[in-house]
Each structure stands twice: as structure tokens, then as C-alpha cells.
Short mmCIF file of C-alpha atoms and ligand atoms in Angstrom, two decimals:
data_model
loop_
_atom_site.label_atom_id
_atom_site.label_comp_id
_atom_site.label_asym_id
_atom_site.label_seq_id
_atom_site.Cartn_x
_atom_site.Cartn_y
_atom_site.Cartn_z
CA MET A 298 -34.29 10.39 9.32
CA VAL A 299 -36.98 8.91 11.78
CA GLU A 300 -40.50 10.46 11.33
CA GLY A 301 -41.26 12.67 14.49
CA ALA A 302 -37.91 12.26 16.23
CA GLU A 303 -35.87 15.53 17.42
CA THR A 304 -33.50 16.49 14.64
CA ARG A 305 -30.44 18.17 14.76
CA CYS A 306 -28.35 20.38 12.39
CA GLY A 307 -24.85 21.69 12.84
CA PHE A 308 -22.33 23.85 10.77
CA ILE A 309 -18.63 22.68 11.73
CA ALA A 310 -16.00 24.90 10.34
CA LEU A 311 -12.76 23.09 9.85
CA ILE A 312 -10.03 25.75 10.54
CA GLY A 313 -5.82 24.94 10.84
CA ALA A 314 -2.68 25.44 9.05
CA PRO A 315 -2.28 24.95 5.48
CA ASN A 316 -1.67 20.98 4.46
CA ALA A 317 -3.15 20.13 7.92
CA GLY A 318 -5.58 17.73 6.24
CA LYS A 319 -8.77 19.45 6.38
CA SER A 320 -9.86 18.75 3.05
CA THR A 321 -9.13 14.93 3.34
CA LEU A 322 -10.89 15.17 6.57
CA ILE A 323 -14.25 16.72 5.04
CA ASN A 324 -13.94 13.73 2.10
CA ALA A 325 -13.74 11.08 5.08
CA LEU A 326 -16.78 12.55 7.18
CA VAL A 327 -19.02 12.92 4.31
CA GLY A 328 -18.09 9.53 2.82
CA ALA A 329 -17.34 10.81 -0.79
CA LYS A 330 -14.72 13.13 -2.47
CA VAL A 331 -16.17 16.89 -2.23
CA ALA A 332 -12.87 18.79 -1.80
CA ILE A 333 -9.46 18.63 -3.62
CA VAL A 334 -6.51 17.45 -1.73
CA SER A 335 -2.94 17.74 -2.61
CA HIS A 336 0.62 17.33 -0.98
CA LYS A 337 1.04 21.33 -1.76
CA ILE A 338 -0.14 23.89 0.53
CA GLN A 339 -2.97 26.21 0.23
CA THR A 340 -4.92 23.83 -1.89
CA THR A 341 -8.23 24.98 -0.92
CA ARG A 342 -8.96 28.68 -1.67
CA ALA A 343 -12.66 29.04 -0.98
CA LEU A 344 -15.36 27.92 1.40
CA LEU A 345 -16.75 24.32 0.72
CA ARG A 346 -19.56 22.59 2.35
CA GLY A 347 -19.63 18.83 2.67
CA ILE A 348 -22.58 17.46 4.24
CA ALA A 349 -22.85 14.27 6.32
CA THR A 350 -25.60 12.81 8.67
CA ALA A 351 -25.38 10.92 11.76
CA GLY A 352 -28.08 9.64 13.92
CA GLY A 353 -30.64 12.37 13.51
CA ALA A 354 -27.88 14.95 12.77
CA GLN A 355 -27.00 16.60 9.72
CA LEU A 356 -23.54 17.81 9.76
CA VAL A 357 -22.62 20.71 7.59
CA PHE A 358 -19.04 20.90 7.44
CA ILE A 359 -17.21 23.74 6.04
CA ASP A 360 -13.99 23.31 4.31
CA THR A 361 -11.72 26.44 4.85
CA PRO A 362 -8.13 27.51 3.30
CA GLY A 363 -5.17 26.91 5.36
CA ILE A 364 -4.52 30.00 7.61
CA PHE A 365 -1.41 31.53 7.23
CA ALA A 366 0.46 34.82 7.08
CA PRO A 367 -0.94 36.39 3.78
CA LYS A 368 1.51 38.64 1.70
CA ARG A 369 -0.46 38.53 -1.87
CA ARG A 370 -3.96 39.68 -2.22
CA LEU A 371 -5.13 36.40 -3.13
CA ASP A 372 -3.62 34.84 0.34
CA ARG A 373 -5.38 37.68 2.03
CA ALA A 374 -8.92 36.76 0.54
CA MET A 375 -8.13 32.91 1.64
CA VAL A 376 -7.31 33.81 5.00
CA SER A 377 -10.14 36.41 5.56
CA LYS A 378 -12.70 33.82 3.99
CA ALA A 379 -11.29 30.90 6.33
CA TRP A 380 -11.70 32.77 9.50
CA SER A 381 -15.59 34.16 8.12
CA GLY A 382 -15.84 30.45 8.02
CA ALA A 383 -15.24 29.84 11.72
CA HIS A 384 -17.12 32.67 13.00
CA ASP A 385 -20.29 31.64 10.89
CA ALA A 386 -20.10 28.20 12.37
CA ASP A 387 -21.82 26.78 15.31
CA ILE A 388 -18.74 24.26 16.27
CA ALA A 389 -15.31 25.25 15.33
CA ALA A 390 -12.98 21.90 14.71
CA VAL A 391 -9.18 22.96 15.00
CA LEU A 392 -7.34 20.66 13.16
CA ILE A 393 -3.37 20.01 13.74
CA ASP A 394 -0.84 18.27 11.76
CA ALA A 395 0.57 16.02 14.39
CA LYS A 396 3.86 15.92 12.34
CA ARG A 397 4.15 19.59 12.66
CA GLY A 398 2.80 20.12 16.25
CA LEU A 399 2.46 23.70 17.25
CA ASP A 400 4.89 25.54 14.75
CA GLU A 401 4.21 29.03 13.70
CA ASP A 402 1.31 28.70 11.55
CA THR A 403 -0.44 27.11 14.02
CA ASP A 404 0.76 29.32 16.85
CA ALA A 405 -1.03 32.30 14.86
CA ILE A 406 -4.07 30.42 14.78
CA PHE A 407 -3.98 29.84 18.59
CA ASP A 408 -3.32 33.35 18.96
CA HIS A 409 -6.68 34.21 17.05
CA LEU A 410 -8.66 31.29 18.76
CA ALA A 411 -10.29 33.59 21.94
CA GLU A 412 -12.17 35.50 19.25
CA ILE A 413 -14.25 32.65 18.23
CA ARG A 414 -17.06 32.21 20.93
CA GLN A 415 -18.61 28.82 19.74
CA PRO A 416 -17.40 25.68 21.18
CA LYS A 417 -14.24 24.27 19.61
CA ILE A 418 -13.01 20.75 19.29
CA LEU A 419 -9.47 19.99 18.96
CA LEU A 420 -8.39 17.30 16.24
CA ILE A 421 -5.09 16.25 16.13
CA ASN A 422 -4.61 14.70 12.68
CA LYS A 423 -2.08 12.23 10.71
CA VAL A 424 -1.33 10.02 14.07
CA ASP A 425 -0.10 7.47 11.59
CA LEU A 426 2.60 9.34 11.30
CA VAL A 427 3.90 10.25 15.03
CA GLU A 428 4.48 8.16 18.10
CA LYS A 429 1.89 8.20 21.25
CA SER A 430 4.56 10.51 23.40
CA THR A 431 4.64 13.35 20.69
CA LEU A 432 0.64 13.25 20.52
CA LEU A 433 0.07 13.64 24.37
CA ALA A 434 2.68 16.71 24.33
CA ILE A 435 0.70 18.18 21.45
CA VAL A 436 -2.48 17.90 23.42
CA GLN A 437 -1.29 19.42 26.56
CA ALA A 438 0.38 22.17 24.68
CA ALA A 439 -2.79 23.22 22.82
CA ASN A 440 -5.02 22.77 25.74
CA ALA A 441 -2.81 25.20 27.45
CA ARG A 442 -3.61 27.59 24.99
CA ALA A 443 -7.08 27.50 24.11
CA THR A 444 -10.27 25.85 25.63
CA PHE A 445 -11.63 22.69 23.87
CA ALA A 446 -14.78 20.86 24.57
CA ALA A 447 -13.17 17.84 23.29
CA THR A 448 -9.92 16.31 21.70
CA PHE A 449 -9.42 13.79 19.27
CA MET A 450 -6.50 11.59 17.52
CA ILE A 451 -7.47 11.33 14.18
CA SER A 452 -5.92 10.33 10.90
CA ALA A 453 -8.19 11.61 7.90
CA LEU A 454 -6.11 9.20 5.97
CA THR A 455 -6.88 6.16 7.22
CA GLY A 456 -10.16 6.87 8.83
CA ASP A 457 -8.86 5.99 12.24
CA GLY A 458 -11.16 7.90 14.86
CA VAL A 459 -13.59 9.81 12.57
CA ALA A 460 -16.43 7.88 13.27
CA ASP A 461 -15.72 9.23 17.03
CA VAL A 462 -15.79 12.72 15.64
CA LYS A 463 -18.97 12.23 13.90
CA SER A 464 -20.72 10.89 16.74
CA TRP A 465 -19.78 13.45 19.08
CA LEU A 466 -20.73 16.45 16.69
CA ALA A 467 -23.96 14.47 16.03
CA GLU A 468 -24.74 14.76 19.94
CA HIS A 469 -23.47 18.25 20.25
CA ALA A 470 -25.21 19.95 16.85
CA PRO A 471 -28.38 22.53 17.98
CA VAL A 472 -31.76 21.10 17.89
CA GLY A 473 -33.36 22.00 14.28
CA PRO A 474 -34.39 20.99 11.02
CA TRP A 475 -32.08 19.98 8.57
CA HIS A 476 -30.66 22.62 6.01
CA TYR A 477 -30.27 20.26 2.96
CA PRO A 478 -32.13 17.79 1.41
CA GLU A 479 -31.07 14.45 2.84
CA ASP A 480 -28.96 12.92 -0.04
CA GLN A 481 -27.33 16.05 -0.90
CA ILE A 482 -23.23 15.96 -0.20
CA THR A 483 -22.10 19.40 -0.98
CA ASP A 484 -23.35 23.14 -1.96
CA ALA A 485 -20.73 23.20 -4.69
CA PRO A 486 -22.33 23.51 -8.08
CA LEU A 487 -20.91 20.75 -10.46
CA ARG A 488 -19.60 23.49 -12.54
CA HIS A 489 -17.37 24.74 -9.74
CA LEU A 490 -16.49 20.99 -8.38
CA ALA A 491 -16.03 20.16 -12.11
CA ALA A 492 -13.03 23.36 -12.33
CA GLU A 493 -11.47 21.99 -9.05
CA ILE A 494 -10.85 18.73 -10.11
CA THR A 495 -8.83 20.04 -12.98
CA ARG A 496 -7.23 22.31 -10.45
CA GLU A 497 -6.46 19.47 -8.33
CA LYS A 498 -4.89 17.51 -11.55
CA LEU A 499 -2.60 20.96 -12.37
CA TYR A 500 -1.51 21.00 -8.32
CA GLN A 501 -0.50 17.34 -8.46
CA ARG A 502 1.51 17.37 -11.93
CA LEU A 503 2.85 21.23 -12.00
CA HIS A 504 5.49 22.53 -9.41
CA GLN A 505 6.77 24.99 -7.40
CA GLU A 506 4.91 28.24 -7.73
CA LEU A 507 3.06 27.53 -11.10
CA PRO A 508 -0.32 26.19 -9.56
CA TYR A 509 -0.34 29.24 -7.45
CA GLN A 510 -0.26 31.31 -10.63
CA SER A 511 -2.94 29.47 -12.04
CA THR A 512 -7.01 29.14 -11.78
CA VAL A 513 -9.42 27.01 -13.54
CA GLU A 514 -13.03 28.17 -14.61
CA THR A 515 -15.76 26.21 -16.05
CA GLU A 516 -16.77 28.19 -19.10
CA SER A 517 -19.60 25.99 -20.70
CA TRP A 518 -21.47 22.55 -19.71
CA THR A 519 -23.53 20.94 -22.35
CA GLU A 520 -25.79 17.69 -21.89
CA ARG A 521 -25.83 15.83 -25.26
CA LYS A 522 -28.59 13.83 -26.76
CA ASP A 523 -26.31 10.65 -26.52
CA GLY A 524 -26.09 10.92 -22.47
CA SER A 525 -22.66 12.38 -22.65
CA VAL A 526 -21.78 15.85 -21.34
CA ARG A 527 -19.36 18.31 -23.45
CA ILE A 528 -17.61 20.67 -20.54
CA GLU A 529 -15.14 23.36 -21.84
CA GLN A 530 -12.87 24.80 -19.14
CA THR A 531 -10.16 27.42 -19.14
CA ILE A 532 -7.03 27.57 -17.29
CA TYR A 533 -5.58 30.92 -16.52
CA VAL A 534 -2.15 31.50 -15.83
CA GLU A 535 -0.01 34.98 -15.61
CA ARG A 536 2.69 34.72 -18.38
CA ASP A 537 3.32 33.24 -21.33
CA SER A 538 6.36 31.22 -19.89
CA GLN A 539 3.90 29.48 -17.82
CA LYS A 540 1.30 28.66 -20.53
CA LYS A 541 4.19 26.98 -22.22
CA ILE A 542 4.82 24.88 -18.95
CA VAL A 543 0.94 24.03 -18.64
CA LEU A 544 0.78 22.88 -22.25
CA GLY A 545 4.06 20.86 -21.69
CA LYS A 546 6.29 19.46 -24.57
CA GLY A 547 4.23 18.86 -27.91
CA GLY A 548 1.11 19.29 -25.48
CA GLN A 549 1.95 16.37 -23.46
CA SER A 550 1.16 18.21 -19.99
CA ILE A 551 -2.30 19.48 -20.86
CA LYS A 552 -2.95 16.06 -22.24
CA ALA A 553 -2.24 14.30 -18.98
CA ILE A 554 -4.20 16.70 -16.74
CA GLY A 555 -7.23 16.77 -19.07
CA GLU A 556 -7.02 12.76 -19.40
CA ALA A 557 -7.01 12.91 -15.57
CA SER A 558 -9.56 15.18 -14.84
CA ARG A 559 -11.61 13.85 -17.53
CA ARG A 560 -11.86 10.36 -16.09
CA GLU A 561 -12.53 11.55 -12.32
CA LEU A 562 -15.34 13.72 -13.95
CA ALA A 563 -16.99 10.84 -15.68
CA GLU A 564 -16.70 8.64 -12.41
CA LEU A 565 -18.11 11.58 -10.70
CA LEU A 566 -20.67 12.28 -13.31
CA GLU A 567 -21.69 8.70 -14.03
CA LYS A 568 -21.56 9.44 -17.94
CA LYS A 569 -19.15 10.29 -20.65
CA VAL A 570 -17.09 13.19 -20.39
CA HIS A 571 -15.89 15.17 -23.18
CA LEU A 572 -13.47 17.94 -21.60
CA PHE A 573 -12.19 20.65 -23.47
CA LEU A 574 -8.74 22.59 -21.86
CA PHE A 575 -7.85 26.00 -22.84
CA VAL A 576 -5.06 27.86 -21.22
CA LYS A 577 -5.32 31.50 -21.53
CA VAL A 578 -2.74 33.95 -20.38
CA ARG A 579 -4.34 36.83 -18.13
CA GLU A 580 -1.67 39.09 -16.91
CA GLY A 581 -2.15 40.03 -13.26
CA TRP A 582 -5.58 37.61 -12.97
CA GLY A 583 -4.75 37.72 -9.28
CA ASP A 584 -5.74 41.80 -9.42
CA ASP A 585 -8.98 40.85 -11.26
CA PRO A 586 -11.92 40.88 -9.29
CA GLU A 587 -14.08 38.56 -11.72
CA ARG A 588 -11.70 35.90 -11.02
CA TYR A 589 -12.34 36.24 -7.29
CA ARG A 590 -15.62 36.04 -7.78
CA GLN A 591 -15.54 33.24 -9.76
CA MET A 592 -13.70 31.42 -6.98
CA GLY A 593 -16.12 32.56 -4.28
CA LEU A 594 -13.79 35.17 -2.59
CA GLU A 595 -14.41 38.75 -1.76
CA PHE A 596 -11.66 40.79 -3.50
CA PRO A 597 -9.18 42.56 -0.95
CA LYS A 598 -9.31 46.26 -1.52
CA GLU A 599 -5.55 46.23 -1.18
N1 LIG B 616 -0.17 10.06 6.63
C1 LIG B 616 -1.26 11.16 6.62
N2 LIG B 616 -1.25 12.06 5.45
C2 LIG B 616 -2.51 13.04 5.43
C3 LIG B 616 -3.52 12.75 6.47
N3 LIG B 616 -4.63 13.73 6.13
C4 LIG B 616 -4.14 14.67 5.39
N4 LIG B 616 -2.89 13.96 4.60
C5 LIG B 616 -2.41 14.50 3.57
O1 LIG B 616 -1.46 15.77 3.54
C6 LIG B 616 -1.82 16.50 2.49
C7 LIG B 616 -2.40 17.86 2.60
O2 LIG B 616 -3.89 17.32 2.66
P1 LIG B 616 -5.37 18.22 2.34
O3 LIG B 616 -6.93 17.85 2.55
O4 LIG B 616 -5.18 18.64 1.02
O5 LIG B 616 -4.90 19.45 3.60
P2 LIG B 616 -5.46 20.60 3.79
O6 LIG B 616 -5.40 21.37 5.28
O7 LIG B 616 -6.90 20.68 3.42
O8 LIG B 616 -4.69 22.12 3.08
P3 LIG B 616 -4.69 23.24 2.40
O9 LIG B 616 -6.24 23.35 1.55
O10 LIG B 616 -3.98 23.34 1.47
O11 LIG B 616 -5.05 24.22 3.35
C8 LIG B 616 -1.93 15.51 1.41
O12 LIG B 616 -1.05 14.94 0.70
C9 LIG B 616 -2.77 14.29 2.43
O13 LIG B 616 -3.05 13.42 1.75
C10 LIG B 616 -3.35 11.87 7.60
O14 LIG B 616 -4.09 11.66 8.49
N5 LIG B 616 -2.07 10.94 7.31
MG1 LIG B 617 -7.87 21.93 1.70
#
């Protein structure tokens, strides 16, 4: 930051259908992995802030859970978190997956956009996957449904167009002091980030419904004299049959998950990590207020 120069600080919520690429984009904008990503829908569960700087501006991006038609209690908690993130921001960035276009999920989002009074920008993501003509049709259809201050074509995966989004936001962020120290890249505590990394490995390794019926919590974190850290985490599942799958034959599956997570944690923390994973059956954790509190979600009454 230049001494004496006018500073800007903007909060930007990324909203969009499940799997649109919100978390991938936040990592690209921040330039480091702060949010977990998977090819499965509904990976992100709570709000997470990723912080970037551009020029004299601090840009605080809010990753939100994909917005979709909620059925379970956990889904409802995630959807309401996503909208609250959009309402609290200075600017809402609406992300559309170019491959999917204005499908049912995106349509439902557009129905609610009028309620958001803040300026909105449109980001058409995954341009690496489609033809130019398809993109133009999406842009036209989207702009007919809502008013956007700007439209960008990007690929969060390749980084194409991401710098343009950043500079536009830096120019349009409200004037004001920075909210976070200059070198901070996320507001998530390390314990939470560590649990998320293990959850990402679960999502990548397990199939069908199982990831949605599990959650991960960091139970203990001990810095050791030799400079390494000992982390204990619990994976909660709903049923004994699910525990068996998470463990895998002869413990193979949990071992692979633990190894992948440990490796990434060691890289993130830049120290040796001893990771211990425990699998616990907690029937009905999806109806347990404490699990929601741990995830950073409010517990819906019904
Ligand atoms: N080809 C391509 N794939 C992308 C791009 N952006 C994201 N993806 C992929 O899309 C999938 C979903 O990405 P996420 O970042 O987890 O999507 P999300 O919107 O955060 O999803 P939820 O948290 O479930 O709402 C992943 O497999 C990403 O690698 C892109 O620009 N191009
Ligand atoms: Mg996500």
C-alpha cells in the first residue's frame, strides 16, 4: 500500500449455482488455495473470505455455498448463508457456468437478484469449455433478466480474464481503510482450513451420497518442540455402514485420505504434520445444532 494514497476496501460476494466454480475463482483471485474445490456439487458449506489486493484496494471475496432448491435441513442452512453473504457485500458477483447456461438453478437465482440492492457484475465462467457464440447468447439472456454493472468472460481454471475482474473491482470498491492486515489471505482459522482440506479429500475419494453425509472437525492441534504439529480430526458419518466405507478394506481408504490431507497440510503450514483421523458414527448429526455451529452455519429451526 502506498503511504498517503486513497485506499479502497470492498466486500464482494460470489454467488451462483452449485459447481459453477466459485471456490476455484476465489483461489484464482487470491492467488492461493483458501477454498476447497471438488467436481461434486455442494462442496462449500459456509461463508469463507478470501482476501486479495489490487492497486490501493483490498478486495474481500466471500465464497458462498451454491444456491439450489433446498430439501434437507443442512441444505436450507447453506442456502440461507449464501443469500446472507450476498446481502452483506458491497458488490455481488454472479457466476454462471457457461457449459450449463441459464438452467433451472441459475434461473432460480435470477428470480431473487432484484432483492439485492448492491451493484452486481456478471461472470461467465468456464469459457474454456464452450464456443464463443454460446457465450454471447448467455450474456444476452442474463442481461435481459437483471441489470449488471459489467460483464466478464472468464476461466477460473486457466485464469483467463481473472485479472480484468480484479482491476474492475479495485476501481469500484468503496473508498475506505483496509479491513485486514496486508498479508492476510483468509479469515478462516487454521483449524477450520485443516478440517476443510480433509473434507476435500473425502469428496474426491468417496462417491455418491457419502460425502454429503459426513463432516470433519479438528479436535486438537498441538505444536511440538521439534517444530512439527500434531493434528487430530474426527470425521462424522451417519451410519455404521458409512464408517466401513470411509475406513475401506483394511483401512486403505482412510489411509489414503489421511495421507493426501497430511501432505497438503504440511505444504500449507510449511512444517511436518502428524495427522490422526478418527471416524465416528453420529446418527442424525444433520440435526445436531453443535455440528452446524462448528461449520459456521446457523441451525434452521425446521
Ligand atoms: N473447465 C473448467 N472447469 C472449471 C472452471 N472453474 C471451475 N471448474 C471446475 O468446476 C468444478 C466445481 O468447482 P468449484 O470451485 O468447487 O465450484 P463451486 O461453485 O465452488 O461449487 P459448490 O461449492 O459446490 O457450490 C471443479 O471440478 C472445478 O475444477 C473453469 O473455468 N473451467
Ligand atoms: Mg464452492
